[in-house]
Structure formats: structure tokens, C-alpha cells
Short mmCIF file of C-alpha atoms in Angstrom, two decimals:
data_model
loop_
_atom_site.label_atom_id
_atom_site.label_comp_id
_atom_site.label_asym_id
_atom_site.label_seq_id
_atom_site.Cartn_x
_atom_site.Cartn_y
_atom_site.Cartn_z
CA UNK L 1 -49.01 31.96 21.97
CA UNK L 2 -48.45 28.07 21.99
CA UNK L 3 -46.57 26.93 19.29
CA UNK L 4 -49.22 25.16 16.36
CA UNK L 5 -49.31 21.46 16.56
CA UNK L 6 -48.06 20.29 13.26
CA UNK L 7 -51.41 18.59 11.18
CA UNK L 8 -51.69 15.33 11.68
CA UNK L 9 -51.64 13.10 8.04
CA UNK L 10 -55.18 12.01 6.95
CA UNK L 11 -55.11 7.88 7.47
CA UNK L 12 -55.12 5.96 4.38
CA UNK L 13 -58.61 4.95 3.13
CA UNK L 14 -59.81 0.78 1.58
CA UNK L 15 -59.31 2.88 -1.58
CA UNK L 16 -56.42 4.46 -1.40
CA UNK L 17 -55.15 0.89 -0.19
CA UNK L 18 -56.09 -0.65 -3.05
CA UNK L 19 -54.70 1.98 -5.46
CA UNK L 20 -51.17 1.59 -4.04
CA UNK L 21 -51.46 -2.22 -4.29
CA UNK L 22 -52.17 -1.80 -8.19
CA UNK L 23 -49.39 0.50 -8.56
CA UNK L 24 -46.72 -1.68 -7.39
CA UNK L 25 -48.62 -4.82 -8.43
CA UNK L 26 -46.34 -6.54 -5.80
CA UNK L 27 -47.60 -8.81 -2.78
CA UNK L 28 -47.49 -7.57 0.44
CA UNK L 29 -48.53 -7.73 3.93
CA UNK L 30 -50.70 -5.76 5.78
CA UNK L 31 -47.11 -4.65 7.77
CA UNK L 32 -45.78 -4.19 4.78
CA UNK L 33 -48.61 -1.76 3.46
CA UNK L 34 -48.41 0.05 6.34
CA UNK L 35 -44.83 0.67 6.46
CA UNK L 36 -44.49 1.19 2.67
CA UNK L 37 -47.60 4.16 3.11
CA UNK L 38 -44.64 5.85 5.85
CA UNK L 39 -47.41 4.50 8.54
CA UNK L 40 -50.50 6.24 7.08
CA UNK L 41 -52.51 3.68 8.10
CA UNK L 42 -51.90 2.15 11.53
CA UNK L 43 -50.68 -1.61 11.88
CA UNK L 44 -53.35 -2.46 13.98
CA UNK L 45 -55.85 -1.41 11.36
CA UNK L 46 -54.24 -2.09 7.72
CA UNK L 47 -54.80 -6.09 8.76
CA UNK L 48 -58.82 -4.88 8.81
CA UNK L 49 -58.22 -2.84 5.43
CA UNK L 50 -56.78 -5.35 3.08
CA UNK L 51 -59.10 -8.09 4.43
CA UNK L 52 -62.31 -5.69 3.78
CA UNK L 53 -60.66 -5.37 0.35
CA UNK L 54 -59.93 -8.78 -0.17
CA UNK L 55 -64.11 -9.39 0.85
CA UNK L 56 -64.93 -6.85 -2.30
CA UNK L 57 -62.75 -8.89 -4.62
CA UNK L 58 -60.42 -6.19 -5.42
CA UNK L 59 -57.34 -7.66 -4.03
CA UNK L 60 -56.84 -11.59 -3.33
CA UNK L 61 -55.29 -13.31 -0.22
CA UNK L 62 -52.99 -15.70 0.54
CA UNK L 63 -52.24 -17.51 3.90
CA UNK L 64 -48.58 -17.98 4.19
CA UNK L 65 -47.41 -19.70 7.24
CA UNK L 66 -48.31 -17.34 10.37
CA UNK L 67 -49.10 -14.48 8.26
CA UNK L 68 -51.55 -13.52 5.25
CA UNK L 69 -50.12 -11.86 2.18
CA UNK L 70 -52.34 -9.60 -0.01
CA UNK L 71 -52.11 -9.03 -4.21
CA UNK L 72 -53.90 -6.97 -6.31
CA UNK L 73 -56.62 -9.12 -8.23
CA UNK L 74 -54.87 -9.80 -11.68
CA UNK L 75 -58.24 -10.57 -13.32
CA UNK L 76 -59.21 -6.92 -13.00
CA UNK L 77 -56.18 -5.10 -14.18
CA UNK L 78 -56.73 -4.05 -17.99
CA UNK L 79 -55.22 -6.54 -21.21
CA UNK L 80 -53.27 -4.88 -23.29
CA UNK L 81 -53.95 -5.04 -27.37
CA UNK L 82 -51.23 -6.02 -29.82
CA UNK L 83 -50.54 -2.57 -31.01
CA UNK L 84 -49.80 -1.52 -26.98
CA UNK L 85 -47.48 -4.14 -26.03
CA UNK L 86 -45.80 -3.47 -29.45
CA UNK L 87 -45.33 0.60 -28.61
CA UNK L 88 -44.58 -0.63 -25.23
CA UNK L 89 -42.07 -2.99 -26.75
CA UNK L 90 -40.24 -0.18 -28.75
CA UNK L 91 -40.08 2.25 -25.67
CA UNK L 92 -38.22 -0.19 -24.04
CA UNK L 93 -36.08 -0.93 -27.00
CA UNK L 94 -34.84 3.22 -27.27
CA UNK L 95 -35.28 3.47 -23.29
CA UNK L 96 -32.06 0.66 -23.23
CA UNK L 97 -30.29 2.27 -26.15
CA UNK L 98 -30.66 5.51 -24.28
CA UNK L 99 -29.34 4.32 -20.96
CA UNK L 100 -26.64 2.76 -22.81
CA UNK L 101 -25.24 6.18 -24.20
CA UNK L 102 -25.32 7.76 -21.10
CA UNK L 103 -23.14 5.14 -19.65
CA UNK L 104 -20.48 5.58 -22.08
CA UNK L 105 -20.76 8.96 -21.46
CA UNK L 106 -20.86 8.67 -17.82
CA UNK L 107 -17.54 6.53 -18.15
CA UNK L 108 -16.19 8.96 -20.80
CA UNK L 109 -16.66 11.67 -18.31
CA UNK L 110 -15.00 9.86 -15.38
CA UNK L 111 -12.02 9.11 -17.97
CA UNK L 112 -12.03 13.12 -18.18
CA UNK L 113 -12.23 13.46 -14.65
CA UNK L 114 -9.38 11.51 -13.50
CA UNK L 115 -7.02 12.37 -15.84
CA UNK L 116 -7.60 15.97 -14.61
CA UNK L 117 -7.25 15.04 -10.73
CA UNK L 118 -4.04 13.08 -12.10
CA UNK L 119 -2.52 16.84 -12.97
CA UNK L 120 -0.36 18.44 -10.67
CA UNK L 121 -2.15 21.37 -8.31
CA UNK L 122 -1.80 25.02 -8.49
CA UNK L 123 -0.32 25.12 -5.44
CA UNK L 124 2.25 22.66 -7.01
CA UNK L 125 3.17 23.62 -9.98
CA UNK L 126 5.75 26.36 -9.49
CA UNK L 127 7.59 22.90 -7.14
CA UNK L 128 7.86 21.12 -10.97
CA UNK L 129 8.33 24.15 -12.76
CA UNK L 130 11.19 24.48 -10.99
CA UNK L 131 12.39 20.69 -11.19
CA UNK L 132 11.90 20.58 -14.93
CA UNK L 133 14.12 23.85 -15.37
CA UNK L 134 16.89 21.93 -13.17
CA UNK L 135 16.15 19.13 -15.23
CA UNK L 136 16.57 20.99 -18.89
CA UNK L 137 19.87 22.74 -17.40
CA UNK L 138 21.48 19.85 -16.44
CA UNK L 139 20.64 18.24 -19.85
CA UNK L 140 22.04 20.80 -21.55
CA UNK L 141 25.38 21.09 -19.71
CA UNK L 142 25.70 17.64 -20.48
CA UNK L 143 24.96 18.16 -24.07
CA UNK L 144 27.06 21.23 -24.67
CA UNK L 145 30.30 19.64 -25.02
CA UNK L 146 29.11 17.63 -27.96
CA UNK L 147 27.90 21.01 -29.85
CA UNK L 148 30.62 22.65 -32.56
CA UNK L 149 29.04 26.43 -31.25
CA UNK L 150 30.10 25.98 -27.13
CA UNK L 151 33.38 27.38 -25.64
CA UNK L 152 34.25 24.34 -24.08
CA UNK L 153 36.20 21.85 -25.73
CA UNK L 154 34.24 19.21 -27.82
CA UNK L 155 34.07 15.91 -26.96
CA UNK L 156 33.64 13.45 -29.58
CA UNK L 157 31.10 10.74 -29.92
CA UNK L 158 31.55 6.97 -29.42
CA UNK L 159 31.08 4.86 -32.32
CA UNK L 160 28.93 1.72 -32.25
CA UNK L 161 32.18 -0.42 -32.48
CA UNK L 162 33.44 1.29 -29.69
CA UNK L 163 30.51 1.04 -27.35
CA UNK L 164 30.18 -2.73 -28.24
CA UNK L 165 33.77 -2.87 -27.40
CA UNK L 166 33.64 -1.43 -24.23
CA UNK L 167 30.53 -3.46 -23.36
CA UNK L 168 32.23 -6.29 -24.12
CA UNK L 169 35.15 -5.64 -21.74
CA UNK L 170 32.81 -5.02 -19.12
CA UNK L 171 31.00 -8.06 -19.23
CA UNK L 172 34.31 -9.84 -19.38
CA UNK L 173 35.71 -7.79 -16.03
CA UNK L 174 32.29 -8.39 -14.34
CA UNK L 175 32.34 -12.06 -14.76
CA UNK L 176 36.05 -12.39 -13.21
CA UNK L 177 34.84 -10.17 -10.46
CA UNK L 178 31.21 -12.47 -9.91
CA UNK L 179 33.56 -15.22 -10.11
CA UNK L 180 35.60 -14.27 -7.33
CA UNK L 181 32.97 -12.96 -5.04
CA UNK L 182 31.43 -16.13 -5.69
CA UNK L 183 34.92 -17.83 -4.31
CA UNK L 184 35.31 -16.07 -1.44
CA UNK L 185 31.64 -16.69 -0.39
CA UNK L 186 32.09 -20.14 -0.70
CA UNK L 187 34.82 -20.10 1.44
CA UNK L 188 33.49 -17.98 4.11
CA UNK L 189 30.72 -20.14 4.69
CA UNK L 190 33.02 -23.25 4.70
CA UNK L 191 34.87 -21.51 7.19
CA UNK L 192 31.81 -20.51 9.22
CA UNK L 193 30.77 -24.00 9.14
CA UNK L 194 33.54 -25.17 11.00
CA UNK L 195 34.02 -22.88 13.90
CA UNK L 196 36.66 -20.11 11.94
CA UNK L 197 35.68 -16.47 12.11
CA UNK L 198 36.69 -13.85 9.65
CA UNK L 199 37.36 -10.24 11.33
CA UNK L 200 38.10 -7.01 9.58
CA UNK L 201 41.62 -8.00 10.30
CA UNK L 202 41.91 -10.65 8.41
CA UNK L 203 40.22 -8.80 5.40
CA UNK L 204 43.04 -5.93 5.23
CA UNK L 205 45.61 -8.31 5.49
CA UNK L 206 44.15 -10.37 2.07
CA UNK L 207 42.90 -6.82 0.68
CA UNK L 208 39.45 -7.86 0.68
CA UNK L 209 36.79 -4.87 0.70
CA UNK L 210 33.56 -5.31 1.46
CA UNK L 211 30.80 -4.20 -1.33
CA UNK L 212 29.20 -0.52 -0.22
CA UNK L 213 25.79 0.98 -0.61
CA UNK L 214 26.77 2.22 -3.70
CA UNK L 215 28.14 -0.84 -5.30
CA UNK L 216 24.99 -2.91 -4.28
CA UNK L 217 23.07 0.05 -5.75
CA UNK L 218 24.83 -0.40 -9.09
CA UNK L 219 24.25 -4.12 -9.09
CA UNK L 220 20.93 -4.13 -8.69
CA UNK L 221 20.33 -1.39 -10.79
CA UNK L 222 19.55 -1.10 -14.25
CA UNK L 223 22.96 -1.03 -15.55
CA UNK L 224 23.10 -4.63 -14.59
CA UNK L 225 20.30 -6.58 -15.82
CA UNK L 226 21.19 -10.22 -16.13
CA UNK L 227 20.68 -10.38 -19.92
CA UNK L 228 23.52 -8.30 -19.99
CA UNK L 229 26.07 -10.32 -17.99
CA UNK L 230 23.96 -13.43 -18.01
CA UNK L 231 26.19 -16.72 -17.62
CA UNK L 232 25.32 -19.49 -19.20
CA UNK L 233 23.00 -22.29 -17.40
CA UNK L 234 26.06 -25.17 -16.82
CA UNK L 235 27.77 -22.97 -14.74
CA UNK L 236 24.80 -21.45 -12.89
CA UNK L 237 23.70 -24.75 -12.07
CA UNK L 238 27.54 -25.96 -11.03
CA UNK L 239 27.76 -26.79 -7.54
CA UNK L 240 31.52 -26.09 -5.77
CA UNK L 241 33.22 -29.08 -4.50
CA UNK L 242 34.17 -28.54 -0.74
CA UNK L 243 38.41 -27.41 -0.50
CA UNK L 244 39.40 -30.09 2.24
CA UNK L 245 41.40 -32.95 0.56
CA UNK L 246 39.72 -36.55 0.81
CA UNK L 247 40.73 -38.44 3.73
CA UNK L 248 43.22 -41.45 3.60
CA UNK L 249 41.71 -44.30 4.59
CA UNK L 250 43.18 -46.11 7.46
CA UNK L 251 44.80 -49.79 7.23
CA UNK L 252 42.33 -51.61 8.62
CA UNK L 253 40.09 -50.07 6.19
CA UNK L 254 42.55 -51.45 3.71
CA UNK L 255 42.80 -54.65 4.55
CA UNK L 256 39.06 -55.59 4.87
CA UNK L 257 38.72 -53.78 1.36
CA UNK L 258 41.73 -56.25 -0.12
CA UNK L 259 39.87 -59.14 1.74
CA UNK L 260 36.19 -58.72 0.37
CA UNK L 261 37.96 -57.83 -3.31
CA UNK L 262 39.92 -61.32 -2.98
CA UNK L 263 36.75 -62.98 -1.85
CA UNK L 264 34.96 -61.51 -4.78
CA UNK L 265 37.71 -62.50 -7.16
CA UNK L 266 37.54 -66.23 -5.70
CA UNK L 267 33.95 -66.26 -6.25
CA UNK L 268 33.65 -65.30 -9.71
CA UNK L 269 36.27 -67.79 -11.03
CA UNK L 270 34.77 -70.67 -12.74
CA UNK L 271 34.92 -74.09 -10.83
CA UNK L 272 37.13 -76.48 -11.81
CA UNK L 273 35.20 -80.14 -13.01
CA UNK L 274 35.84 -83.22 -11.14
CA UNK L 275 38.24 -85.63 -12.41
CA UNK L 276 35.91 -89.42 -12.99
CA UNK L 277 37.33 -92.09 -11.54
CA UNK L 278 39.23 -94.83 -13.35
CA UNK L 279 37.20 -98.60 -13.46
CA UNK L 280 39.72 -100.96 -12.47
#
């Protein structure tokens, strides 16, 4: 047997039109109405609908450029009393404290939720299980020496005079060393400036090593904050003077300077008055 043809939807009535415009109390077009009823009514034909409503008075029209949009006539929807809008009023009122609980729980529950996807997996926790044990071992090999009960021998613990004494020797050590890194740099570049190279050569012969992974690791580490070994601003902002002694100037240089200082010297001596002469 032929398959059944699926029933075709019975086409919206003038009624049913109208109902749906009161519902949504909204203006429309005739597409609009048509597209909004999922096509119930055909294009072609909703045009003819709302006008034949809009002839009955139950909707009104407006012209709107190149097409007509249709509104549910206001004067026939019912007026609330008093007492309605009031109830309607405090419905509102406990609807909006209502929504607003469930938001803060909704956000309260997506706190929850990521804090749990934040945990480590199953799958991964025998990984940090593991990595904490290592972790706890290590930190207590490092602590046993400072325990009385532990066969190895103890170690004893640095006072706070020490420690500040030792701090301050290190900040004292590290400046000389900035200092001459800073030296050399400045010389290098002078150097490079004016055509000399530096090879390795040259390095092992003034034992100069160059800084590894691990010391530029260290320096930019923790261990090395600048308010630890932080110099003060007048020397930060100190420029270097260049190392190449001033040049002599030559002798004609010298003589035009002795000239324009004589000149000068003539010029700011006072002039002499003029002697009157005698009436015979």
C-alpha cells in the first residue's frame, strides 16, 4: 500500500487571526502573521484576512510606507480595576524576587561547578599522588638533619644575626660583581664601536667567563629581586664617561684661542678720556 499522505494543517480562520493578534498585542503585517502562524494561512490570503478584520473593527490599520501594518483594536481589550493592576503589581514584585534567587543560585552552582572541573581527574590522580609523595620525601630528607631523633649528624640552625650577616655579604659581593660586569660591557661596546673584536681568545687570556644558563637563571630568579640588591638612584642614573683621553688641541687652535681671549681682554678695558686742550 502507498504510504499515507501526512494531513494537511487546517488554514487559519478571520478568528483565529484575530485571537493571535490579541495575544501578542503587537503590530504586525499580514507577512508577518503569516509567518508567525508557521504559514497557516497563506501570504497571498492573510493580506485579505486582516483587512476583512480591520472592516469589522476588531483590529485597526495602519499604512506605513509600501506596506499596511495591522494592531489589535485597543478600545476593545478589557480595563483593568484598581484591585487587578494592584495583584498584578505584586505578582510582578515576587515574580522579580524569585528570578533573582535563582540567579544567585544559578551562579552559586556554576561556582560549584568549576571548582570541581578545576580538580585533578581520576585518570590523574595516581600522576600527583605520586609527585606529592616525592615531594613529602624530599622534604623530609631535608628536614632530618635538623631533628635530635635521626642517625645522621645534626646540623644546627642559623640565627637571625647570622642570616642578616650573610645577606649582607652577599649584597656587598653582588654589587662588586654588577659593577664589573657593568665595566666590561661598557668597554665591549666602546670597542665594538670602533672596529675591535673580542674572540674567545682574548677572554681566556683576561680570565673573563661568560655568564651560563644557570647563572642568568639565578639572576632573574627570585633569589634576586632588586629590592634586595637594589642600588641607589645616583648611580643608576650615572652615565660612564668614554676611556679615550681628550685630545690636545693643535697650535693653530691655540693661537686663534690666545687671539680672540686678547681681543676680548682689549675690549672690556675701560677707555681712557681725552685730554682738553689748553686755550692759549
Amino acid at each position: 500500500m502507498p504510504p499515507k499522505k501526512e494531513p494537511k494543517e487546517k488554514q487559519i480562520k478571520g478568528d483565529e487571526a484575530d485571537e493571535y493578534l490579541k495575544s501578542v498585542n503587537r503590530p504586525y503585517a499580514s507577512t508577518d502573521v503569516s509567518a508567525n502562524l508557521k504559514n497557516k494561512v497563506p501570504k497571498a490570503a492573510a493580506q485579505k484576512v486582516m483587512q476583512a478584520l480591520a472592516d469589522r473593527g476588531e483590529i485597526t490599520l495602519k499604512p506605513y510606507g509600501k506596506q499596511t501594518i495591522f494592531v489589535y483594536n485597543q478600545d476593545n481589550l478589557p480595563v483593568m480595576s484598581a484591585e487587578d493592576m494592584a495583584t498584578l503589581d505584586e505578582e510582578l514584585k515576587s515574580a522579580q524576587d524569585s528570578l533573582k534567587e535563582q540567579r544567585e543560585q544559578l551562579k552559586e552552582l556554576e561556582r560549584n561547578l568549576a571548582a570541581v572541573e578545576a580538580l585533578p581527574k581520576t585518570q590523574a590522580l595516581p600522576i600527583a599522588i605520586k609527585e606529592i609523595e616525592e615531594q613529602n620525601a624530599m622534604t623530609l630528607r631535608t628536614l632530618a638533619p635538623y631533628r635530635k631523633n635521626c642517625d645522621e649528624p645534626q646540623v644546627r640552625p642559623l640565627t637571625p644575626e647570622e642570616i642578616k650577616q650573610i645577606d649582607a655579604e652577599f649584597v656587598k659581593w653582588r654589587k662588586q660583581w654588577v659593577d664589573r660586569r657593568r665595566m666590561y660591557k661598557i668597554i665591549t661596546d666602546q670597542w665594538a664601536e670602533s672596529g675591535v673584536g673580542i674572540d674567545a681568545e682574548w677572554r681566556d687570556c683576561q680570565g673573563i667567563t661568560e655568564d651560563d644558563d644557570e647563572a642568568i637563571a639565578l639572576e632573574t630568579g627570585e633569589f634576586c629581586k632588586p629590592q634586595v640588591t637594589a642600588r641607589s638612584n645616583a648611580k643608576s642614573k650615572a652615565k660612564a664617561k668614554p676611556l679615550t683621553p681628550p685630545s690636545r688641541p693643535s697650535s693653530a687652535a691655540t693661537a686663534v684661542s690666545k687671539r680672540s681671549l686678547s681681543d676680548t681682554a682689549s675690549s672690556q678695558e675701560p677707555a681712557k678720556p681725552k685730554k682738553k686742550a689748553k686755550k692759549a
